[in-house]
Coordinates of N, CA and C in Angstrom, one line a residue:
M1 N 68.0 10.1 -7.8 CA 67.8 9.9 -6.3 C 67.8 11.3 -5.7
S2 N 68.5 12.3 -6.3 CA 68.5 13.6 -5.7 C 67.2 14.3 -5.8
N3 N 67.0 15.3 -5.0 CA 65.7 16.1 -5.0 C 65.8 17.2 -6.1
N4 N 65.8 16.8 -7.4 CA 65.8 17.8 -8.5 C 64.6 18.7 -8.4
N5 N 64.8 20.0 -8.4 CA 63.7 20.9 -8.3 C 62.8 20.7 -7.1
G6 N 63.4 20.2 -6.0 CA 62.6 19.9 -4.8 C 61.9 18.6 -4.9
K7 N 62.2 17.8 -5.9 CA 61.5 16.5 -6.0 C 62.3 15.4 -5.3
F8 N 61.6 14.4 -4.7 CA 62.2 13.3 -4.0 C 61.9 12.0 -4.7
G9 N 62.9 11.1 -4.8 CA 62.7 9.8 -5.1 C 62.0 9.0 -4.0
I10 N 61.4 7.9 -4.2 CA 60.7 7.2 -3.2 C 61.1 5.7 -3.3
I11 N 61.4 5.1 -2.1 CA 61.8 3.7 -2.1 C 60.7 2.8 -2.5
N12 N 61.0 1.8 -3.4 CA 60.1 0.8 -3.7 C 60.6 -0.5 -3.0
F13 N 59.8 -1.0 -2.0 CA 60.2 -2.1 -1.3 C 60.0 -3.4 -2.1
S14 N 59.0 -3.5 -2.9 CA 58.8 -4.6 -3.7 C 57.8 -4.3 -4.9
N15 N 56.5 -4.1 -4.5 CA 55.6 -3.7 -5.6 C 54.8 -2.4 -5.3
N16 N 55.4 -1.5 -4.5 CA 54.7 -0.3 -4.1 C 54.8 0.9 -5.1
C17 N 55.2 0.6 -6.3 CA 55.2 1.7 -7.3 C 53.8 2.4 -7.5
Y18 N 52.8 1.5 -7.3 CA 51.4 2.1 -7.4 C 51.2 3.2 -6.3
L19 N 51.8 3.0 -5.2 CA 51.7 4.0 -4.1 C 52.6 5.2 -4.3
N20 N 53.8 4.9 -4.8 CA 54.8 6.0 -4.9 C 54.4 7.1 -5.9
V21 N 53.7 6.7 -6.9 CA 53.2 7.8 -7.9 C 52.1 8.6 -7.3
I22 N 51.3 8.0 -6.4 CA 50.2 8.8 -5.7 C 50.8 9.7 -4.7
I23 N 51.9 9.2 -4.0 CA 52.6 10.1 -3.1 C 53.1 11.3 -3.8
Q24 N 53.7 11.1 -5.0 CA 54.2 12.2 -5.8 C 53.1 13.2 -6.1
L25 N 51.9 12.7 -6.4 CA 50.7 13.5 -6.7 C 50.4 14.4 -5.5
F26 N 50.4 13.8 -4.3 CA 50.1 14.6 -3.1 C 51.2 15.6 -2.8
L27 N 52.4 15.2 -3.1 CA 53.5 16.2 -2.8 C 53.5 17.4 -3.7
Y28 N 52.9 17.3 -4.8 CA 52.9 18.3 -5.8 C 52.0 19.5 -5.3
N29 N 51.1 19.3 -4.5 CA 50.2 20.4 -3.9 C 50.7 20.7 -2.5
K30 N 51.0 22.0 -2.3 CA 51.6 22.4 -1.0 C 50.8 22.0 0.2
N31 N 49.5 22.2 0.1 CA 48.6 21.9 1.2 C 48.6 20.4 1.5
S32 N 48.4 19.6 0.5 CA 48.4 18.1 0.7 C 49.8 17.6 1.0
S33 N 50.8 18.3 0.6 CA 52.2 17.8 0.9 C 52.4 17.9 2.4
N34 N 52.0 19.0 3.0 CA 52.2 19.2 4.4 C 51.5 18.0 5.2
I35 N 50.4 17.6 4.7 CA 49.6 16.5 5.4 C 50.3 15.2 5.2
I36 N 50.6 14.8 3.9 CA 51.1 13.5 3.6 C 52.5 13.3 4.2
M37 N 53.2 14.4 4.4 CA 54.6 14.2 5.0 C 54.5 13.7 6.4
N38 N 53.4 13.8 7.1 CA 53.3 13.2 8.4 C 53.4 11.7 8.4
Y39 N 53.2 11.1 7.2 CA 53.2 9.6 7.0 C 54.4 9.1 6.3
L40 N 55.4 10.0 6.1 CA 56.6 9.7 5.3 C 57.8 10.1 6.1
D41 N 58.9 9.4 5.8 CA 60.2 9.8 6.4 C 61.2 10.1 5.3
I42 N 62.0 11.1 5.5 CA 63.1 11.5 4.6 C 64.4 10.9 5.0
L43 N 65.0 10.2 4.2 CA 66.3 9.6 4.5 C 67.4 10.2 3.6
N44 N 68.6 10.1 4.1 CA 69.8 10.6 3.3 C 70.5 9.4 2.8
N45 N 70.6 9.2 1.5 CA 71.3 8.1 0.9 C 72.4 8.6 0.0
N46 N 73.7 8.5 0.6 CA 74.9 9.0 -0.1 C 74.7 10.4 -0.6
G47 N 74.2 11.2 0.3 CA 74.1 12.7 0.0 C 72.8 13.1 -0.7
A48 N 72.0 12.1 -1.1 CA 70.7 12.4 -1.7 C 69.5 12.1 -0.8
N49 N 68.5 12.9 -0.8 CA 67.4 12.7 0.0 C 66.3 11.9 -0.7
I50 N 65.9 10.8 -0.1 CA 64.8 10.0 -0.6 C 63.7 9.8 0.4
I51 N 62.6 9.4 0.0 CA 61.4 9.2 0.9 C 61.2 7.7 1.2
N52 N 61.0 7.4 2.5 CA 60.7 6.1 2.9 C 59.1 6.1 3.2
P53 N 58.3 5.4 2.4 CA 56.9 5.4 2.6 C 56.3 4.4 3.5
E54 N 57.1 3.8 4.4 CA 56.7 2.7 5.2 C 55.5 3.0 6.1
K55 N 55.6 4.2 6.8 CA 54.5 4.6 7.7 C 53.1 4.7 6.9
L56 N 53.2 5.2 5.7 CA 51.9 5.3 4.9 C 51.5 3.9 4.5
M57 N 52.4 3.0 4.2 CA 52.0 1.7 3.8 C 51.4 1.0 5.0
I58 N 51.9 1.2 6.2 CA 51.2 0.6 7.4 C 49.8 1.1 7.5
K59 N 49.6 2.4 7.3 CA 48.3 3.0 7.4 C 47.4 2.4 6.3
L60 N 47.9 2.3 5.1 CA 47.1 1.7 4.0 C 46.8 0.3 4.2
S61 N 47.6 -0.5 4.9 CA 47.4 -1.9 5.1 C 46.1 -2.2 5.9
E62 N 45.5 -1.1 6.5 CA 44.3 -1.3 7.2 C 43.2 -1.6 6.2
K63 N 43.4 -1.3 4.9 CA 42.4 -1.5 3.8 C 42.8 -2.6 2.8
I64 N 44.1 -2.7 2.5 CA 44.5 -3.6 1.4 C 45.8 -4.3 1.7
N65 N 46.1 -5.3 1.0 CA 47.4 -6.0 1.0 C 48.4 -5.1 0.3
V66 N 49.2 -4.4 1.0 CA 50.1 -3.4 0.3 C 51.3 -4.1 -0.4
S67 N 51.5 -5.4 -0.2 CA 52.7 -6.1 -0.8 C 52.4 -6.6 -2.2
R68 N 51.1 -6.6 -2.6 CA 50.8 -7.1 -3.9 C 50.6 -5.9 -4.9
Q69 N 50.4 -6.3 -6.2 CA 50.1 -5.3 -7.2 C 48.7 -4.6 -6.9
N70 N 48.6 -3.3 -6.9 CA 47.4 -2.6 -6.6 C 47.2 -1.5 -7.6
D71 N 45.9 -1.1 -7.7 CA 45.5 -0.1 -8.7 C 45.7 1.3 -8.1
S72 N 46.5 2.2 -8.8 CA 46.8 3.5 -8.2 C 45.6 4.3 -8.0
Q73 N 44.7 4.3 -8.9 CA 43.5 5.2 -8.7 C 42.7 4.7 -7.5
E74 N 42.5 3.4 -7.3 CA 41.8 2.9 -6.1 C 42.6 3.3 -4.9
V75 N 43.9 3.2 -4.9 CA 44.7 3.6 -3.7 C 44.6 5.1 -3.4
F76 N 44.5 5.9 -4.4 CA 44.3 7.3 -4.2 C 43.0 7.6 -3.5
T77 N 41.9 6.9 -3.9 CA 40.6 7.1 -3.2 C 40.7 6.5 -1.8
L78 N 41.4 5.4 -1.6 CA 41.5 4.8 -0.2 C 42.2 5.8 0.7
I79 N 43.3 6.4 0.2 CA 44.1 7.3 1.1 C 43.2 8.5 1.5
L80 N 42.4 9.0 0.5 CA 41.5 10.1 0.9 C 40.5 9.7 2.0
D81 N 40.1 8.5 2.0 CA 39.2 8.0 3.1 C 40.0 7.8 4.4
L82 N 41.2 7.3 4.3 CA 42.0 7.1 5.5 C 42.5 8.4 6.1
I83 N 42.8 9.4 5.3 CA 43.3 10.7 5.8 C 42.4 11.8 5.4
P84 N 41.3 12.0 6.1 CA 40.2 12.9 5.7 C 40.7 14.3 5.4
D85 N 41.8 14.8 6.1 CA 42.2 16.1 5.9 C 42.7 16.4 4.5
L86 N 43.0 15.3 3.7 CA 43.4 15.5 2.3 C 42.2 15.8 1.4
E87 N 41.1 15.3 1.8 CA 39.9 15.2 0.9 C 39.5 16.6 0.3
K88 N 39.6 17.6 1.1 CA 39.0 18.9 0.7 C 39.8 19.5 -0.5
Y89 N 41.0 19.1 -0.7 CA 41.8 19.6 -1.8 C 41.5 18.9 -3.1
Y90 N 40.8 17.7 -3.1 CA 40.6 16.9 -4.2 C 39.2 16.6 -4.5
V91 N 38.3 17.0 -3.6 CA 36.9 16.6 -3.8 C 36.2 17.6 -4.7
N92 N 35.3 17.1 -5.6 CA 34.4 17.9 -6.4 C 33.0 17.7 -6.0
K93 N 32.2 18.7 -6.1 CA 30.8 18.6 -5.6 C 29.8 19.0 -6.7
I94 N 28.8 18.2 -7.0 CA 27.9 18.4 -8.0 C 26.5 18.4 -7.4
K95 N 25.7 19.4 -7.7 CA 24.3 19.4 -7.3 C 23.4 18.8 -8.3
N96 N 22.6 17.8 -8.0 CA 21.7 17.1 -8.9 C 20.3 17.6 -8.5
I97 N 19.5 18.0 -9.5 CA 18.1 18.5 -9.3 C 17.2 17.5 -10.0
Y98 N 16.4 16.8 -9.3 CA 15.4 15.9 -9.9 C 14.0 16.5 -9.9
T99 N 13.5 16.7 -11.2 CA 12.2 17.3 -11.3 C 11.2 16.3 -11.9
C100 N 10.1 16.1 -11.2 CA 9.0 15.2 -11.7 C 8.3 15.9 -12.8
Q101 N 8.1 15.3 -14.0 CA 7.5 15.9 -15.1 C 6.0 15.9 -15.0
E102 N 5.5 15.3 -13.9 CA 4.0 15.3 -13.7 C 3.6 16.3 -12.7
C103 N 4.1 16.3 -11.5 CA 3.7 17.2 -10.5 C 4.6 18.5 -10.5
E104 N 5.8 18.4 -11.2 CA 6.7 19.5 -11.4 C 7.4 19.9 -10.1
K105 N 7.4 19.0 -9.1 CA 8.1 19.3 -7.9 C 9.5 18.7 -8.0
S106 N 10.5 19.4 -7.3 CA 11.9 19.0 -7.4 C 12.5 18.6 -6.0
R107 N 13.5 17.8 -6.1 CA 14.3 17.5 -4.9 C 15.8 17.6 -5.4
T108 N 16.6 17.8 -4.4 CA 18.1 18.0 -4.8 C 18.9 17.0 -4.0
K109 N 20.0 16.6 -4.6 CA 21.0 15.7 -3.9 C 22.4 16.2 -4.4
E110 N 23.3 16.2 -3.4 CA 24.7 16.6 -3.7 C 25.5 15.4 -3.8
D111 N 26.3 15.2 -4.9 CA 27.2 14.1 -5.0 C 28.7 14.7 -4.9
T112 N 29.5 13.9 -4.3 CA 30.9 14.3 -4.2 C 31.8 13.1 -4.8
F113 N 32.9 13.5 -5.4 CA 33.8 12.5 -6.0 C 35.1 13.2 -6.2
S114 N 36.1 12.4 -6.5 CA 37.5 12.9 -6.6 C 38.1 12.7 -7.9
T115 N 37.5 11.9 -8.8 CA 38.1 11.5 -10.1 C 37.1 11.6 -11.2
F116 N 37.5 12.2 -12.3 CA 36.7 12.2 -13.6 C 37.2 11.0 -14.4
Y117 N 36.3 10.3 -15.0 CA 36.6 9.1 -15.8 C 36.6 9.5 -17.3
I118 N 37.7 9.3 -18.0 CA 37.8 9.6 -19.4 C 37.3 8.5 -20.2
H119 N 36.2 8.7 -21.0 CA 35.6 7.7 -21.8 C 35.9 8.0 -23.3
T120 N 36.4 9.2 -23.6 CA 36.7 9.6 -24.9 C 38.2 10.1 -24.9
N121 N 38.6 10.8 -25.9 CA 40.0 11.4 -25.8 C 39.9 12.9 -25.5
S122 N 38.7 13.3 -25.0 CA 38.5 14.7 -24.6 C 38.2 14.9 -23.1
L123 N 39.1 15.6 -22.4 CA 38.9 15.9 -21.0 C 37.6 16.7 -20.7
E124 N 37.4 17.7 -21.6 CA 36.2 18.6 -21.4 C 34.9 17.8 -21.5
D125 N 34.9 16.8 -22.5 CA 33.7 16.0 -22.7 C 33.5 15.1 -21.5
S126 N 34.6 14.7 -20.8 CA 34.5 13.8 -19.7 C 33.8 14.6 -18.5
V127 N 34.1 15.9 -18.4 CA 33.4 16.7 -17.4 C 32.0 16.9 -17.8
R128 N 31.7 17.2 -19.0 CA 30.4 17.5 -19.5 C 29.5 16.2 -19.3
Q129 N 30.0 15.0 -19.5 CA 29.2 13.8 -19.2 C 28.8 13.7 -17.8
V130 N 29.6 14.2 -16.9 CA 29.2 14.1 -15.5 C 28.0 15.0 -15.2
I131 N 28.0 16.2 -15.8 CA 26.9 17.1 -15.5 C 25.8 17.2 -16.6
A132 N 25.8 16.1 -17.5 CA 24.8 16.1 -18.6 C 23.4 15.9 -18.0
N133 N 22.4 16.6 -18.6 CA 21.0 16.4 -18.2 C 20.6 15.0 -18.6
E134 N 19.7 14.4 -17.8 CA 19.1 13.1 -18.1 C 17.6 13.1 -17.9
E135 N 16.9 12.1 -18.5 CA 15.5 11.9 -18.2 C 15.3 10.4 -18.1
F136 N 14.6 10.0 -17.0 CA 14.3 8.6 -16.8 C 13.1 8.4 -16.0
E137 N 12.6 7.1 -15.9 CA 11.4 6.8 -15.1 C 11.8 6.6 -13.7
L138 N 11.1 7.2 -12.8 CA 11.4 7.1 -11.4 C 10.1 7.4 -10.5
E139 N 10.0 6.7 -9.4 CA 8.9 7.0 -8.5 C 9.2 8.4 -7.8
C140 N 8.2 9.3 -8.0 CA 8.3 10.6 -7.4 C 8.1 10.6 -5.9
D141 N 9.0 11.3 -5.2 CA 8.8 11.4 -3.7 C 7.6 12.1 -3.3
F142 N 7.1 12.9 -4.2 CA 5.9 13.8 -3.9 C 4.6 13.2 -4.3
C143 N 4.4 12.9 -5.6 CA 3.1 12.4 -6.0 C 3.0 10.9 -6.0
K144 N 4.2 10.2 -5.6 CA 4.2 8.8 -5.4 C 3.8 8.0 -6.7
K145 N 4.1 8.6 -7.8 CA 3.8 7.9 -9.1 C 5.1 7.6 -9.8
N146 N 5.1 6.5 -10.6 CA 6.2 6.3 -11.5 C 6.1 7.2 -12.7
T147 N 6.9 8.3 -12.7 CA 6.8 9.3 -13.8 C 8.2 9.5 -14.4
F148 N 8.1 10.3 -15.5 CA 9.4 10.7 -16.1 C 10.0 11.8 -15.2
T149 N 11.2 11.6 -14.9 CA 11.9 12.6 -14.0 C 13.1 13.2 -14.8
K150 N 13.3 14.5 -14.8 CA 14.4 15.1 -15.4 C 15.4 15.5 -14.4
K151 N 16.7 15.1 -14.7 CA 17.8 15.4 -13.8 C 18.7 16.4 -14.5
T152 N 18.9 17.5 -13.8 CA 19.8 18.6 -14.2 C 20.9 18.7 -13.2
C153 N 22.1 19.0 -13.6 CA 23.3 19.1 -12.8 C 23.9 20.4 -12.8
R154 N 24.5 20.8 -11.7 CA 25.3 22.0 -11.6 C 26.6 21.7 -10.8
I155 N 27.7 22.3 -11.2 CA 28.9 22.1 -10.5 C 28.9 23.1 -9.3
N156 N 28.9 22.6 -8.1 CA 28.9 23.4 -6.9 C 30.3 23.8 -6.5
K157 N 31.3 22.8 -6.7 CA 32.6 23.1 -6.3 C 33.6 22.1 -7.1
L158 N 34.7 22.7 -7.6 CA 35.7 21.8 -8.1 C 36.9 21.9 -7.2
G159 N 37.6 20.8 -7.1 CA 38.8 20.8 -6.1 C 39.9 21.6 -6.6
N160 N 40.9 21.8 -5.7 CA 42.1 22.5 -6.1 C 42.9 21.7 -7.2
V161 N 42.7 20.4 -7.2 CA 43.4 19.5 -8.1 C 42.3 18.7 -8.8
L162 N 42.3 18.6 -10.1 CA 41.4 17.8 -10.9 C 42.2 16.5 -11.3
I163 N 41.6 15.4 -11.1 CA 42.2 14.1 -11.4 C 41.4 13.5 -12.6
F164 N 42.0 13.1 -13.6 CA 41.4 12.4 -14.8 C 41.9 11.0 -14.9
Y165 N 41.1 10.0 -15.0 CA 41.4 8.6 -15.0 C 41.1 8.1 -16.4
N166 N 42.1 7.6 -17.1 CA 42.0 7.1 -18.5 C 41.5 5.7 -18.4
I167 N 40.2 5.5 -18.1 CA 39.7 4.2 -17.8 C 39.7 3.2 -19.0
V168 N 39.5 3.8 -20.2 CA 39.4 2.9 -21.4 C 40.8 2.8 -22.1
K169 N 41.8 3.4 -21.5 CA 43.2 3.3 -22.0 C 43.3 3.9 -23.4
N170 N 42.6 5.0 -23.6 CA 42.7 5.7 -24.9 C 44.1 6.3 -25.1
K171 N 44.5 6.5 -26.3 CA 45.7 7.3 -26.6 C 45.2 8.8 -26.6
L172 N 45.5 9.5 -25.6 CA 44.9 10.8 -25.3 C 45.6 11.9 -26.1
K173 N 44.8 12.9 -26.4 CA 45.3 14.2 -26.9 C 45.5 15.1 -25.6
I174 N 46.7 15.4 -25.3 CA 47.0 16.2 -24.1 C 46.5 17.6 -24.2
T175 N 45.7 18.0 -23.2 CA 45.2 19.4 -23.1 C 46.0 20.1 -22.0
K176 N 46.8 21.1 -22.3 CA 47.7 21.7 -21.3 C 46.9 22.6 -20.4
N177 N 45.8 23.2 -20.8 CA 45.0 24.1 -20.0 C 43.5 23.8 -20.2
I178 N 42.8 23.8 -19.1 CA 41.3 23.6 -19.2 C 40.6 24.6 -18.3
T179 N 39.4 25.0 -18.8 CA 38.7 26.0 -18.1 C 37.2 25.6 -18.0
F180 N 36.6 25.7 -16.8 CA 35.2 25.5 -16.6 C 34.7 26.6 -15.8
G181 N 34.0 27.5 -16.5 CA 33.5 28.7 -15.9 C 34.6 29.6 -15.3
S182 N 34.6 29.8 -14.0 CA 35.6 30.6 -13.4 C 36.8 29.8 -12.9
Y183 N 36.7 28.5 -13.1 CA 37.8 27.6 -12.7 C 38.8 27.4 -13.9
K184 N 40.1 27.7 -13.6 CA 41.1 27.5 -14.6 C 42.2 26.6 -14.1
Y185 N 42.6 25.6 -14.9 CA 43.6 24.6 -14.4 C 44.7 24.5 -15.5
R186 N 45.9 24.0 -15.1 CA 46.9 23.6 -16.1 C 47.4 22.2 -15.7
L187 N 47.9 21.5 -16.8 CA 48.4 20.2 -16.6 C 49.7 20.3 -15.8
T188 N 49.8 19.5 -14.7 CA 51.0 19.6 -13.9 C 51.6 18.2 -13.7
G189 N 50.9 17.1 -13.8 CA 51.5 15.8 -13.6 C 50.7 14.7 -14.4
I190 N 51.5 13.7 -14.7 CA 50.9 12.5 -15.4 C 51.4 11.2 -14.7
I191 N 50.6 10.3 -14.6 CA 51.0 8.9 -14.1 C 50.8 8.0 -15.3
K192 N 51.9 7.2 -15.6 CA 51.8 6.2 -16.7 C 51.9 4.8 -16.1
H193 N 51.2 3.9 -16.7 CA 51.2 2.5 -16.3 C 51.6 1.6 -17.5
F194 N 52.7 0.8 -17.3 CA 53.1 -0.1 -18.3 C 52.8 -1.5 -17.9
G195 N 52.2 -2.3 -18.8 CA 51.8 -3.7 -18.4 C 50.4 -3.9 -18.4
N196 N 49.9 -4.8 -17.5 CA 48.4 -5.1 -17.5 C 48.0 -5.0 -16.0
E197 N 46.7 -5.4 -15.8 CA 46.1 -5.3 -14.5 C 46.8 -6.2 -13.4
K198 N 47.4 -7.3 -13.9 CA 48.0 -8.2 -12.9 C 49.5 -8.0 -12.7
S199 N 50.1 -7.3 -13.7 CA 51.5 -7.1 -13.6 C 51.9 -5.8 -14.4
G200 N 52.7 -5.0 -13.8 CA 53.1 -3.8 -14.5 C 53.9 -2.8 -13.6
H201 N 54.1 -1.6 -14.1 CA 54.9 -0.7 -13.4 C 54.3 0.7 -13.6
Y202 N 54.3 1.6 -12.5 CA 53.9 2.9 -12.6 C 55.1 3.9 -12.5
I203 N 55.0 5.0 -13.3 CA 56.0 6.1 -13.2 C 55.2 7.4 -13.1
F204 N 55.8 8.4 -12.5 CA 55.3 9.7 -12.4 C 56.0 10.7 -13.3
I205 N 55.3 11.5 -14.0 CA 55.9 12.6 -14.8 C 55.5 13.9 -14.3
D206 N 56.6 14.7 -13.9 CA 56.4 16.1 -13.5 C 56.4 16.9 -14.7
Y207 N 55.2 17.3 -15.2 CA 55.0 17.9 -16.5 C 55.6 19.3 -16.5
I208 N 55.5 20.0 -15.4 CA 56.0 21.4 -15.3 C 57.5 21.5 -15.4
N209 N 58.2 20.6 -14.6 CA 59.7 20.6 -14.6 C 60.3 19.7 -15.6
K210 N 59.4 18.9 -16.3 CA 59.9 18.0 -17.3 C 60.8 16.9 -16.7
L211 N 60.3 16.2 -15.7 CA 61.0 15.2 -15.0 C 60.3 13.9 -15.0
I212 N 61.0 12.8 -15.2 CA 60.4 11.4 -15.0 C 60.9 11.0 -13.6
I213 N 59.9 10.6 -12.7 CA 60.2 10.1 -11.4 C 59.8 8.6 -11.4
D214 N 60.8 7.8 -11.3 CA 60.5 6.3 -11.4 C 61.1 5.7 -10.1
D215 N 60.2 5.7 -9.0 CA 60.7 5.3 -7.7 C 61.8 6.2 -7.2
T216 N 63.0 5.7 -7.0 CA 64.1 6.6 -6.6 C 64.9 7.3 -7.7
R217 N 64.5 6.9 -8.9 CA 65.3 7.5 -10.1 C 64.6 8.7 -10.6
I218 N 65.3 9.8 -10.8 CA 64.8 11.0 -11.4 C 65.6 11.4 -12.6
S219 N 64.9 11.6 -13.7 CA 65.6 11.9 -15.0 C 64.8 12.9 -15.7
K220 N 65.5 13.5 -16.7 CA 64.8 14.6 -17.5 C 63.9 13.9 -18.5
L221 N 62.8 14.6 -18.8 CA 61.8 14.1 -19.8 C 62.2 14.8 -21.1
D222 N 62.5 14.0 -22.1 CA 62.9 14.5 -23.4 C 61.7 14.6 -24.3
N223 N 60.8 13.5 -24.3 CA 59.6 13.6 -25.1 C 58.6 12.8 -24.4
L224 N 57.3 13.0 -24.8 CA 56.2 12.4 -24.0 C 55.3 11.6 -25.0
P225 N 55.5 10.3 -25.1 CA 54.6 9.5 -25.9 C 53.2 9.5 -25.3
M226 N 52.2 9.5 -26.1 CA 50.8 9.6 -25.7 C 50.2 8.3 -25.2
D227 N 50.9 7.2 -25.4 CA 50.3 5.9 -24.9 C 50.7 5.6 -23.5
D228 N 50.0 4.7 -22.9 CA 50.2 4.3 -21.5 C 49.8 5.3 -20.4
I229 N 49.1 6.4 -20.8 CA 48.7 7.4 -19.8 C 47.6 6.8 -19.0
Y230 N 47.8 6.9 -17.7 CA 46.8 6.3 -16.7 C 46.0 7.4 -16.0
L231 N 46.7 8.3 -15.4 CA 46.1 9.5 -14.7 C 46.7 10.8 -15.1
L232 N 45.9 11.8 -15.2 CA 46.3 13.2 -15.5 C 45.9 14.0 -14.3
F233 N 46.7 14.9 -13.9 CA 46.1 15.9 -12.9 C 46.5 17.3 -13.2
Y234 N 45.5 18.2 -12.9 CA 45.6 19.6 -13.2 C 45.4 20.4 -11.9
T235 N 46.2 21.5 -11.8 CA 46.1 22.4 -10.6 C 45.9 23.8 -11.1

């Protein structure tokens, strides 16, 4: 319950562990921490500081039923929508270039997203899949024909924080450091989920300080099993 290394436990009123771990994610980044704290209250409980997330839950209730089991990754995305000031620290931007193979004219489109989906046990491969070249049949905006179109992608911007979602629940090989061109990141946090989609529990792992944060309980991390990893984030 104490704020070990500046970390706070968070009250779980019933089923809001899905939110508590996302709050911990936001608190880990100084910029997003200053923003998210506007929706949180710090309480003193027997000399230990803990966070009451009720104000954020009221805000989130505009979109979902906060009292039932919810998916943490979906809640992360919803919070970015509800609090736009947070988005700039987590958004990634990719430039897609579509080139008609008949008239050879091109058009561009920028896509933004906040989460990379892990389909293998390699984080780097997950990023490469997002920017992989493709070729498909499409009506060209210029020559108005159904032609083969080549899609090439470029990373325009990566966020201050990279979020990886273990969508297929693979047993992952942890990569401590990842590099994409001039962007360098290190693993700073992990969210684990125990159970299934209808019932389960989330915990947050502070990888840098080797702490397990389970709602209001904070304990030392002695070892890290590779199963049940749900989200990874890098800063």
